[in-house]
CSV table of C-alpha atoms in Angstrom, one decimal:
chain,number,residue,atom,x,y,z
A,19,MET,CA,97.5,30.1,62.8
A,20,LYS,CA,99.8,28.5,65.3
A,21,LYS,CA,103.3,27.3,64.2
A,22,GLU,CA,102.5,23.5,64.1
A,23,LEU,CA,99.3,24.1,62.1
A,24,ARG,CA,101.0,26.4,59.7
A,25,GLU,CA,103.8,23.9,59.1
A,26,ALA,CA,101.4,21.1,58.5
A,27,PHE,CA,99.4,23.2,56.1
A,28,GLU,CA,102.5,24.2,54.2
A,29,SER,CA,103.7,20.5,54.1
A,30,GLU,CA,100.4,19.4,52.5
A,31,MET,CA,100.6,22.3,50.0
A,32,THR,CA,104.2,21.4,49.0
A,33,LYS,CA,103.3,17.8,48.4
A,34,ALA,CA,100.2,18.8,46.3
A,35,LYS,CA,102.3,21.2,44.2
A,36,ARG,CA,104.9,18.6,43.5
A,37,LEU,CA,102.4,16.0,42.5
A,38,TYR,CA,100.6,18.7,40.4
A,39,SER,CA,103.8,19.4,38.5
A,40,ALA,CA,104.2,15.6,37.9
A,41,ASP,CA,100.6,15.4,36.5
A,42,ASP,CA,99.6,13.1,39.4
A,43,LEU,CA,96.4,15.1,39.8
A,44,SER,CA,94.4,12.6,41.9
A,45,ALA,CA,97.2,12.5,44.5
A,46,ALA,CA,97.7,16.2,44.3
A,47,PHE,CA,94.0,16.8,45.0
A,48,HIS,CA,94.1,14.5,48.0
A,49,HIS,CA,96.8,16.6,49.6
A,50,LEU,CA,94.9,19.8,48.7
A,51,GLU,CA,91.8,18.4,50.5
A,52,ARG,CA,94.0,17.9,53.6
A,53,ALA,CA,95.4,21.4,53.3
A,54,HIS,CA,91.8,22.7,53.0
A,55,ILE,CA,90.8,20.9,56.3
A,56,LEU,CA,93.8,22.5,58.0
A,57,GLY,CA,93.5,26.0,56.6
A,58,GLN,CA,89.8,26.7,56.1
A,59,ARG,CA,89.5,28.7,59.3
A,60,PHE,CA,92.1,31.2,58.0
A,61,TYR,CA,91.1,33.3,55.0
A,62,VAL,CA,94.4,33.3,53.0
A,63,PRO,CA,95.2,29.6,53.4
A,64,HIS,CA,91.5,28.8,52.7
A,65,VAL,CA,91.7,30.7,49.4
A,66,VAL,CA,95.1,29.2,48.5
A,67,SER,CA,93.8,25.7,48.8
A,68,HIS,CA,90.7,26.4,46.6
A,69,TRP,CA,92.9,28.2,44.1
A,70,TRP,CA,95.1,25.1,43.6
A,71,MET,CA,91.9,23.0,43.4
A,72,LEU,CA,90.8,25.3,40.6
A,73,LYS,CA,94.1,24.8,38.8
A,74,VAL,CA,93.6,21.0,39.0
A,75,GLY,CA,90.1,21.5,37.6
A,76,LEU,CA,91.5,23.5,34.7
A,77,LYS,CA,94.2,21.0,34.0
A,78,ARG,CA,91.5,18.2,33.9
A,79,SER,CA,89.1,20.4,31.9
A,80,ASP,CA,86.6,19.6,34.6
A,81,LEU,CA,83.9,22.3,34.2
A,82,TRP,CA,82.0,21.2,37.4
A,83,GLU,CA,85.2,21.5,39.4
A,84,ILE,CA,86.1,24.8,37.8
A,85,PHE,CA,82.7,26.3,38.6
A,86,GLY,CA,82.6,24.8,42.1
A,87,GLN,CA,86.0,26.2,43.0
A,88,LEU,CA,85.2,29.7,41.6
A,89,MET,CA,82.1,29.8,43.9
A,90,ARG,CA,84.1,28.4,46.8
A,91,ILE,CA,86.8,31.1,46.4
A,92,ILE,CA,84.1,33.7,46.8
A,93,ALA,CA,82.5,31.8,49.7
A,94,SER,CA,85.9,31.6,51.5
A,95,ALA,CA,85.0,34.9,53.1
A,96,GLY,CA,83.1,32.7,55.6
A,97,SER,CA,86.5,31.8,57.3
A,98,LEU,CA,86.8,35.5,58.3
A,99,LEU,CA,83.8,34.9,60.7
A,100,GLY,CA,84.6,31.4,61.7
A,101,TRP,CA,81.7,30.1,59.5
A,102,VAL,CA,83.3,26.9,58.2
A,103,PRO,CA,82.1,23.3,58.2
A,104,ALA,CA,84.7,21.4,60.2
A,105,GLY,CA,86.5,18.6,58.2
A,106,ASN,CA,85.0,19.7,54.9
A,107,THR,CA,87.4,18.6,52.1
A,108,GLY,CA,86.6,21.5,49.8
A,109,GLY,CA,86.2,19.8,46.5
A,110,ALA,CA,83.2,20.4,44.2
A,111,ASN,CA,82.2,16.8,44.8
A,112,VAL,CA,80.9,17.7,48.4
A,113,SER,CA,78.5,20.2,49.7
A,114,PRO,CA,80.4,23.4,50.7
A,115,ILE,CA,78.4,23.6,54.0
A,116,LYS,CA,78.7,19.9,55.0
A,117,PRO,CA,80.8,19.1,58.2
A,118,MET,CA,82.8,15.9,57.7
A,119,PRO,CA,85.0,13.6,59.9
A,120,ILE,CA,88.5,14.9,60.5
A,121,PRO,CA,91.3,12.5,60.0
A,122,ASP,CA,92.9,11.7,63.4
A,123,ASP,CA,96.4,13.1,62.4
A,124,LEU,CA,94.8,16.4,61.5
A,125,ALA,CA,92.3,16.6,64.3
A,126,SER,CA,95.1,16.8,66.9
A,127,LEU,CA,96.4,19.9,65.1
A,128,LEU,CA,93.0,21.6,65.1
A,129,LYS,CA,91.7,20.9,68.6
A,130,ASP,CA,93.4,23.9,70.3
A,131,GLU,CA,92.3,26.6,67.8
A,132,ARG,CA,90.6,29.4,69.7
A,133,ALA,CA,87.6,31.5,68.6
A,134,PRO,CA,88.5,35.0,67.4
A,135,SER,CA,88.6,37.9,69.8
A,136,MET,CA,85.9,40.6,69.6
A,137,ILE,CA,88.3,43.0,67.8
A,138,ARG,CA,89.3,40.4,65.3
A,139,PHE,CA,85.6,39.5,65.0
A,140,ALA,CA,84.6,43.1,64.2
A,141,PHE,CA,87.4,43.3,61.6
A,142,ARG,CA,86.2,40.1,60.0
A,143,ILE,CA,82.7,41.5,59.8
A,144,ILE,CA,84.0,44.5,57.9
A,145,ALA,CA,86.1,42.2,55.6
A,146,VAL,CA,83.2,39.9,54.9
A,147,ALA,CA,81.0,43.0,54.0
A,148,LEU,CA,83.7,44.2,51.5
A,149,ILE,CA,84.2,40.7,50.0
A,150,ALA,CA,80.4,40.3,49.8
A,151,SER,CA,80.2,43.6,47.9
A,152,LEU,CA,82.9,42.5,45.5
A,153,ALA,CA,81.0,39.2,45.0
A,154,PHE,CA,77.8,41.1,44.3
A,155,VAL,CA,79.6,43.3,41.7
A,156,ALA,CA,81.1,40.2,40.2
A,157,LEU,CA,77.7,38.5,39.8
A,158,TRP,CA,76.1,41.7,38.5
A,159,LEU,CA,78.8,42.0,35.8
A,160,LEU,CA,78.4,38.3,35.0
A,161,ARG,CA,74.7,38.9,34.5
A,162,HIS,CA,75.4,42.0,32.5
A,163,ASN,CA,77.7,40.0,30.2
A,164,GLN,CA,75.0,37.4,29.7
A,165,LYS,CA,72.5,40.0,28.7
A,166,VAL,CA,75.0,41.5,26.3
A,167,ALA,CA,75.7,38.1,24.7
A,168,LEU,CA,71.9,37.4,24.4
A,169,ILE,CA,71.2,40.8,22.6
A,170,ASP,CA,74.2,40.2,20.3
A,171,ALA,CA,72.8,36.8,19.4
A,172,GLU,CA,69.4,38.3,18.7
A,173,TRP,CA,71.0,41.0,16.5
A,174,ARG,CA,72.8,38.4,14.4
A,175,GLU,CA,69.6,36.5,13.8
A,176,GLN,CA,67.6,39.7,12.8
A,177,GLN,CA,66.7,40.1,9.1
A,178,GLU,CA,64.9,43.4,8.6
A,179,PRO,CA,63.2,43.6,5.2
A,180,GLN,CA,63.9,46.5,2.9
A,181,LEU,CA,61.4,49.4,3.3
A,182,ALA,CA,59.1,49.9,0.3
A,183,ASN,CA,57.6,53.2,-1.0
A,184,VAL,CA,59.8,55.4,1.2
A,185,GLY,CA,59.5,58.4,-1.0
A,186,ALA,CA,61.9,61.3,-0.9
A,187,VAL,CA,62.3,64.9,0.4
A,188,ARG,CA,64.0,67.7,-1.5
A,189,ASP,CA,64.9,70.4,1.1
A,190,VAL,CA,66.0,69.7,4.7
A,191,THR,CA,66.9,72.2,7.4
A,192,ILE,CA,68.1,71.1,10.8
A,193,GLN,CA,68.1,73.6,13.7
A,194,PRO,CA,69.9,72.4,16.8
A,195,LEU,CA,67.8,73.5,19.8
A,196,VAL,CA,69.6,71.8,22.7
A,197,ASN,CA,73.3,70.6,22.8
A,198,TRP,CA,76.4,71.2,24.8
A,199,HIS,CA,77.8,74.0,22.6
A,200,ALA,CA,76.2,77.1,21.0
A,201,SER,CA,77.3,79.5,18.3
A,202,ASP,CA,76.3,82.4,20.5
A,203,PRO,CA,76.2,82.8,24.4
A,204,THR,CA,72.6,84.0,23.9
A,205,TYR,CA,71.4,80.4,23.5
A,206,ALA,CA,71.0,78.1,26.5
A,207,THR,CA,73.1,75.0,26.4
A,208,GLU,CA,73.1,71.7,28.4
A,209,ALA,CA,74.1,68.0,28.2
A,210,GLY,CA,71.0,67.1,26.2
A,211,VAL,CA,69.7,66.9,22.7
A,212,SER,CA,67.0,68.4,20.6
A,213,TYR,CA,66.7,69.3,17.0
A,214,LEU,CA,63.9,70.9,14.9
A,215,LEU,CA,63.9,69.4,11.3
A,216,GLN,CA,62.1,71.0,8.5
A,217,ALA,CA,61.7,68.6,5.6
A,218,ASP,CA,59.6,69.9,2.6
A,219,GLY,CA,57.6,72.0,5.0
A,220,ARG,CA,57.1,69.3,7.6
A,221,ALA,CA,58.4,70.2,11.1
A,222,ILE,CA,59.7,67.4,13.2
A,223,LEU,CA,61.0,67.9,16.8
A,224,PHE,CA,63.7,65.3,17.4
A,225,ASP,CA,64.1,64.8,21.3
A,226,LEU,CA,63.5,67.4,24.0
A,227,GLY,CA,66.7,68.0,26.0
A,228,SER,CA,67.4,67.4,29.6
A,229,ASN,CA,66.3,70.5,31.8
A,230,LYS,CA,68.5,69.1,34.6
A,231,GLY,CA,68.0,72.2,36.7
A,232,LYS,CA,64.1,72.1,36.2
A,233,GLN,CA,64.3,75.7,34.8
A,234,ALA,CA,61.2,77.6,33.7
A,235,PRO,CA,61.5,78.1,30.8
A,236,SER,CA,63.7,75.1,30.1
A,237,PRO,CA,66.7,75.4,27.8
A,238,LEU,CA,64.5,73.9,25.0
A,239,GLU,CA,61.7,76.4,25.6
A,240,ALA,CA,64.1,79.3,25.9
A,241,ASN,CA,65.8,78.5,22.6
A,242,MET,CA,62.5,77.8,20.9
A,243,ALA,CA,61.3,81.3,21.9
A,244,LEU,CA,64.5,82.8,20.5
A,245,PHE,CA,63.9,81.0,17.2
A,246,GLN,CA,60.2,81.9,17.3
A,247,ILE,CA,59.2,78.3,17.3
A,248,SER,CA,55.9,77.4,19.1
A,249,VAL,CA,54.6,73.9,20.0
A,250,ASP,CA,51.7,74.5,17.6
A,251,THR,CA,54.0,74.7,14.6
A,252,ILE,CA,55.3,71.2,15.1
A,253,ASP,CA,53.9,68.3,13.0
A,254,SER,CA,55.7,65.4,14.6
A,255,ILE,CA,57.7,64.5,17.8
A,256,PHE,CA,60.3,61.8,17.3
A,257,LEU,CA,62.0,60.4,20.4
A,258,SER,CA,65.3,58.6,19.8
A,259,HIS,CA,65.2,56.9,23.2
A,260,HIS,CA,63.9,57.3,26.7
A,261,HIS,CA,66.9,58.6,28.7
A,262,PHE,CA,66.2,61.7,30.7
A,263,ASP,CA,68.5,64.0,28.6
A,264,HIS,CA,66.3,63.3,25.6
A,265,VAL,CA,62.8,63.4,27.1
A,266,GLY,CA,63.0,66.7,29.1
A,267,GLY,CA,64.2,65.5,32.5
A,268,ARG,CA,64.4,62.7,35.1
A,269,GLU,CA,60.9,63.4,36.4
A,270,TRP,CA,59.3,62.7,33.0
A,271,ALA,CA,61.5,59.7,32.3
A,272,ALA,CA,60.5,58.2,35.6
A,273,ARG,CA,56.8,58.8,34.7
A,274,ASN,CA,57.2,57.1,31.3
A,275,THR,CA,56.5,60.3,29.4
A,276,PHE,CA,58.2,63.4,28.2
A,277,SER,CA,57.9,67.2,28.3
A,278,PHE,CA,59.1,70.5,26.9
A,279,GLY,CA,59.7,71.9,30.4
A,280,VAL,CA,58.4,71.7,34.0
A,281,HIS,CA,54.9,71.5,32.6
A,282,GLN,CA,53.5,69.4,29.8
A,283,PRO,CA,51.8,71.6,27.3
A,284,LYS,CA,48.6,70.5,25.5
A,285,LEU,CA,49.5,69.3,22.0
A,286,SER,CA,47.6,69.9,18.8
A,287,GLU,CA,45.7,66.9,17.5
A,288,LYS,CA,47.7,67.1,14.3
A,289,ILE,CA,51.0,66.2,16.1
A,290,GLU,CA,52.2,62.7,15.7
A,291,ILE,CA,54.5,61.2,18.3
A,292,PHE,CA,56.9,58.3,17.6
A,293,ALA,CA,58.8,56.5,20.4
A,294,PRO,CA,60.9,53.3,20.5
A,295,ILE,CA,59.1,52.0,23.7
A,296,PRO,CA,55.5,52.4,24.9
A,297,LEU,CA,55.1,55.9,26.3
A,298,GLU,CA,52.2,58.1,27.3
A,299,TYR,CA,51.3,61.8,27.0
A,300,PRO,CA,48.2,63.4,28.6
A,301,GLY,CA,45.4,63.4,26.1
A,302,HIS,CA,47.5,62.3,23.1
A,303,PRO,CA,48.3,59.0,21.5
A,304,VAL,CA,51.9,57.9,21.1
A,305,THR,CA,52.9,55.5,18.3
A,306,HIS,CA,55.2,52.8,19.5
A,307,ILE,CA,57.8,52.0,16.8
A,308,THR,CA,58.9,48.4,16.9
A,309,ALA,CA,60.6,48.0,13.5
A,310,PRO,CA,61.8,50.1,10.6
A,311,LYS,CA,58.8,52.3,9.5
A,312,VAL,CA,58.0,55.1,7.1
A,313,ILE,CA,56.4,57.9,9.1
A,314,ALA,CA,56.0,60.5,6.3
A,315,PRO,CA,57.0,60.7,2.7
A,316,GLY,CA,60.7,60.4,2.5
A,317,ILE,CA,61.0,60.1,6.3
A,318,ALA,CA,61.4,56.9,8.3
A,319,SER,CA,62.6,55.4,11.5
A,320,ILE,CA,65.4,52.8,11.1
A,321,GLY,CA,63.7,51.0,14.0
A,322,PRO,CA,64.8,50.5,17.6
A,323,ILE,CA,68.1,48.8,18.2
A,324,LYS,CA,68.6,47.2,21.6
A,325,ARG,CA,71.7,47.6,23.7
A,326,GLN,CA,72.6,46.4,27.2
A,327,LEU,CA,74.5,49.1,29.1
A,328,LEU,CA,75.7,49.0,32.6
A,329,MET,CA,73.0,51.5,33.5
A,330,GLY,CA,70.4,49.1,32.0
A,331,GLN,CA,68.9,48.1,28.7
A,332,ILE,CA,68.0,50.7,26.1
A,333,GLN,CA,66.1,50.8,22.8
A,334,GLU,CA,67.2,53.6,20.5
A,335,GLN,CA,66.0,54.5,17.0
A,336,ALA,CA,67.5,57.0,14.5
A,337,LEU,CA,65.6,59.1,12.0
A,338,ALA,CA,66.3,58.6,8.3
A,339,LEU,CA,65.4,61.1,5.6
A,340,HIS,CA,65.8,60.1,2.0
A,341,VAL,CA,67.0,63.2,0.2
A,342,GLU,CA,66.2,63.1,-3.5
A,343,GLY,CA,69.3,62.8,-5.6
A,344,LYS,CA,71.6,62.3,-2.6
A,345,GLY,CA,70.7,59.3,-0.4
A,346,ILE,CA,70.0,58.8,3.3
A,347,LEU,CA,70.5,61.5,6.0
A,348,LEU,CA,70.7,59.9,9.4
A,349,VAL,CA,69.8,62.0,12.5
A,350,ILE,CA,71.1,60.2,15.7
A,351,GLY,CA,70.2,61.0,19.3
A,352,CYS,CA,72.9,59.4,21.4
A,353,GLY,CA,74.4,56.6,19.3
A,354,HIS,CA,74.0,54.0,22.1
A,355,GLN,CA,73.1,51.5,19.4
A,356,THR,CA,76.8,51.8,18.1
A,357,LEU,CA,77.7,53.3,14.8
A,358,ARG,CA,78.3,49.8,13.2
A,359,LYS,CA,74.7,48.6,14.0
A,360,ILE,CA,73.2,51.9,12.9
A,361,VAL,CA,75.0,51.8,9.5
A,362,SER,CA,74.2,48.0,9.1
A,363,ARG,CA,70.5,48.5,9.8
A,364,THR,CA,70.3,51.5,7.5
A,365,LYS,CA,72.0,49.7,4.6
A,366,ALA,CA,69.6,46.7,5.1
A,367,VAL,CA,66.4,48.7,5.0
A,368,PHE,CA,67.1,51.4,2.4
A,369,ASP,CA,68.0,51.1,-1.2
A,370,ALA,CA,70.1,54.3,-1.1
A,371,PRO,CA,73.6,55.2,0.2
A,372,ILE,CA,74.2,57.1,3.5
A,373,PHE,CA,75.4,60.5,2.5
A,374,ALA,CA,75.1,62.5,5.8
A,375,ILE,CA,75.0,61.9,9.5
A,376,VAL,CA,73.9,64.5,12.0
A,377,GLY,CA,73.8,63.9,15.8
A,378,ASP,CA,75.7,62.5,18.8
A,379,LEU,CA,77.7,59.3,18.4
A,380,HIS,CA,78.6,58.8,22.1
A,381,TYR,CA,82.4,59.1,22.3
A,382,PRO,CA,83.0,60.4,25.9
A,383,VAL,CA,86.7,59.8,25.8
A,384,PRO,CA,88.9,60.7,27.5
A,385,ASP,CA,86.1,62.4,29.4
A,386,GLY,CA,82.3,63.1,28.9
A,387,GLN,CA,80.1,65.9,30.0
A,388,MET,CA,78.5,64.1,33.0
A,389,THR,CA,80.7,63.3,36.0
A,390,LEU,CA,79.9,62.4,39.6
A,391,ALA,CA,82.6,62.1,42.3
A,392,GLY,CA,85.2,62.0,39.6
A,393,VAL,CA,83.6,59.2,37.7
A,394,ASN,CA,82.9,59.7,34.0
A,395,LEU,CA,79.2,58.5,34.0
A,396,GLN,CA,78.8,58.6,30.2
A,397,ARG,CA,81.9,56.5,29.6
A,398,THR,CA,81.5,54.1,32.5
A,399,PHE,CA,77.8,53.4,32.5
A,400,ALA,CA,76.5,54.4,29.0
A,401,SER,CA,79.1,53.2,26.5
A,402,GLY,CA,81.7,50.6,25.9
A,403,GLY,CA,81.6,46.9,26.7
A,404,GLY,CA,81.4,47.1,30.4
A,405,LEU,CA,83.0,48.2,33.6
A,406,PHE,CA,86.4,46.7,32.7
A,407,SER,CA,86.0,47.2,28.9
A,408,GLN,CA,85.4,50.9,28.6
A,409,LEU,CA,85.4,52.8,25.3
A,410,THR,CA,88.9,53.8,24.1
A,411,MET,CA,90.4,56.1,21.5
A,412,ALA,CA,91.2,52.9,19.5
A,413,ASP,CA,87.4,52.2,19.3
A,414,VAL,CA,86.8,55.7,18.1
A,415,GLU,CA,89.4,55.3,15.4
A,416,GLU,CA,87.7,52.1,14.2
A,417,ASP,CA,84.4,53.9,13.9
A,418,PHE,CA,86.1,56.7,12.1
A,419,ASP,CA,87.4,54.2,9.6
A,420,LEU,CA,83.8,53.1,9.0
A,421,LEU,CA,82.7,56.7,8.6
A,422,GLN,CA,85.5,57.2,6.1
A,423,SER,CA,84.3,54.2,4.1
A,424,LEU,CA,80.9,55.9,3.7
A,425,ASP,CA,82.4,58.9,1.9
A,426,LEU,CA,80.0,61.3,3.6
A,427,GLU,CA,79.1,64.7,2.3
A,428,LEU,CA,78.3,65.9,5.8
A,429,LEU,CA,79.3,64.7,9.3
A,430,ALA,CA,77.8,67.0,11.9
A,431,MET,CA,78.6,65.7,15.4
A,432,GLY,CA,77.1,66.9,18.6
A,433,SER,CA,78.9,67.1,21.9
A,434,HIS,CA,76.4,66.3,24.7
A,435,ASP,CA,78.0,62.9,24.9
A,436,THR,CA,81.2,63.3,22.9
A,437,SER,CA,84.3,65.0,24.1
A,438,ASP,CA,85.9,68.1,22.4
A,439,THR,CA,89.0,65.9,22.0
A,440,VAL,CA,87.1,63.5,19.7
A,441,LEU,CA,85.5,66.4,17.8
A,442,GLU,CA,88.9,67.8,17.1
A,443,MET,CA,90.0,64.4,15.9
A,444,ALA,CA,87.0,64.3,13.6
A,445,ALA,CA,87.8,67.7,12.2
A,446,ARG,CA,91.3,66.6,11.3
A,447,ARG,CA,90.1,63.2,9.9
A,448,PHE,CA,87.1,64.7,7.8
A,449,PRO,CA,88.3,68.2,6.9
A,450,GLY,CA,85.8,68.4,3.9
A,451,SER,CA,82.7,67.2,5.6
A,452,PHE,CA,82.9,67.7,9.4
A,453,GLN,CA,81.1,70.4,11.4
A,454,ARG,CA,80.2,70.8,15.0
A,455,VAL,CA,76.6,70.7,16.1
A,456,GLU,CA,76.0,74.0,17.9
A,457,VAL,CA,72.8,75.6,19.0
A,458,GLY,CA,72.1,78.5,16.6
A,459,LYS,CA,74.1,77.0,13.8
A,460,THR,CA,71.6,75.9,11.1
A,461,ILE,CA,72.3,72.8,9.0
A,462,LYS,CA,70.9,72.9,5.4
A,463,LEU,CA,70.7,70.0,2.9
A,464,THR,CA,69.0,70.3,-0.4
A,465,GLU,CA,68.8,68.2,-3.5
């Protein structure tokens, strides 16, 4: 920007700021329009003029002006390429691409401005690409926040009726088959989840791990063999949600199905399959759970709970077992639903207290088990309130306050999506009830 033009721009901005301070907003906006005409071919002055127009809009509580200026601040990147409509005054009351007559006293200052050199032009192309990327991210985050707000509104309006004729079980044994830690190095471990539950003789396979390395046998199959568990001994398969680390791998998640390993075994006709979204399995029906539902005497799904994550929307259900004489045992896959919603739903649909929780609750702070190029994937994309509102230790402490209010007999936490730091916090906070979920370490609950 040449000296005369710069001085003229600064003069208009100085007048605008003084009038703004004196609350003469109409006169201030007039000088901002003149500053916009002078500075719109130069990125920083262009943004400055729109920024002060935004301030005027905010002071007037003019929603149209506020929205218009926010959009124009983003679109100011056009000045980096010389893409500006000559004479445009920059307010939200005019089209941002409309050329307009230039006042005579300003036209003389603008007539000698030269087109940018090829080097400056190339630099501007790069700058526009970066700004466009930032704008895309901003719009994506805005859309994400809108979806979060919509889901939260739906949650507040939901009124799930209490389940009737739930029944009860007397003896429950939970064998972790896949998780991050193991009680013995003989067992395979990974950032995935799978449990085998035995409830009064009924065998329920809860999730199927990750098999990220496409191993044969998979960690799940290898551990099942060590425990002498075969597919034919299973009565039910219960899928908490359809993330790859719970359905046997990315390939199966992409194909809208699940598997024990690199091949899908034929399942016995007696096996019932329960999933929170419509899924398929070769030659076998899959029951789509849409609401709290009893799936066997004393055993129920609390129903899918929707959550909008940065990685996309997820529907996750937890398994609830009504243990006679004790109350509700919750088995949780990832905890994407949030502990507060899980507890709220459980209290709404069961006429019994929660006395035990087993599973992963998704506390990847300060770090999770999945990283890429130094980015904590579980914390950034699969938990918290968004890119700029990630899960914190304070959030974990709030959840621990909720757990403490439940007066649990057992809190067994997994570590495929929760850090060892948080597990150590839980051990200190719940010395009488806490234990780590480890492959090979059986969890028993009886009446």
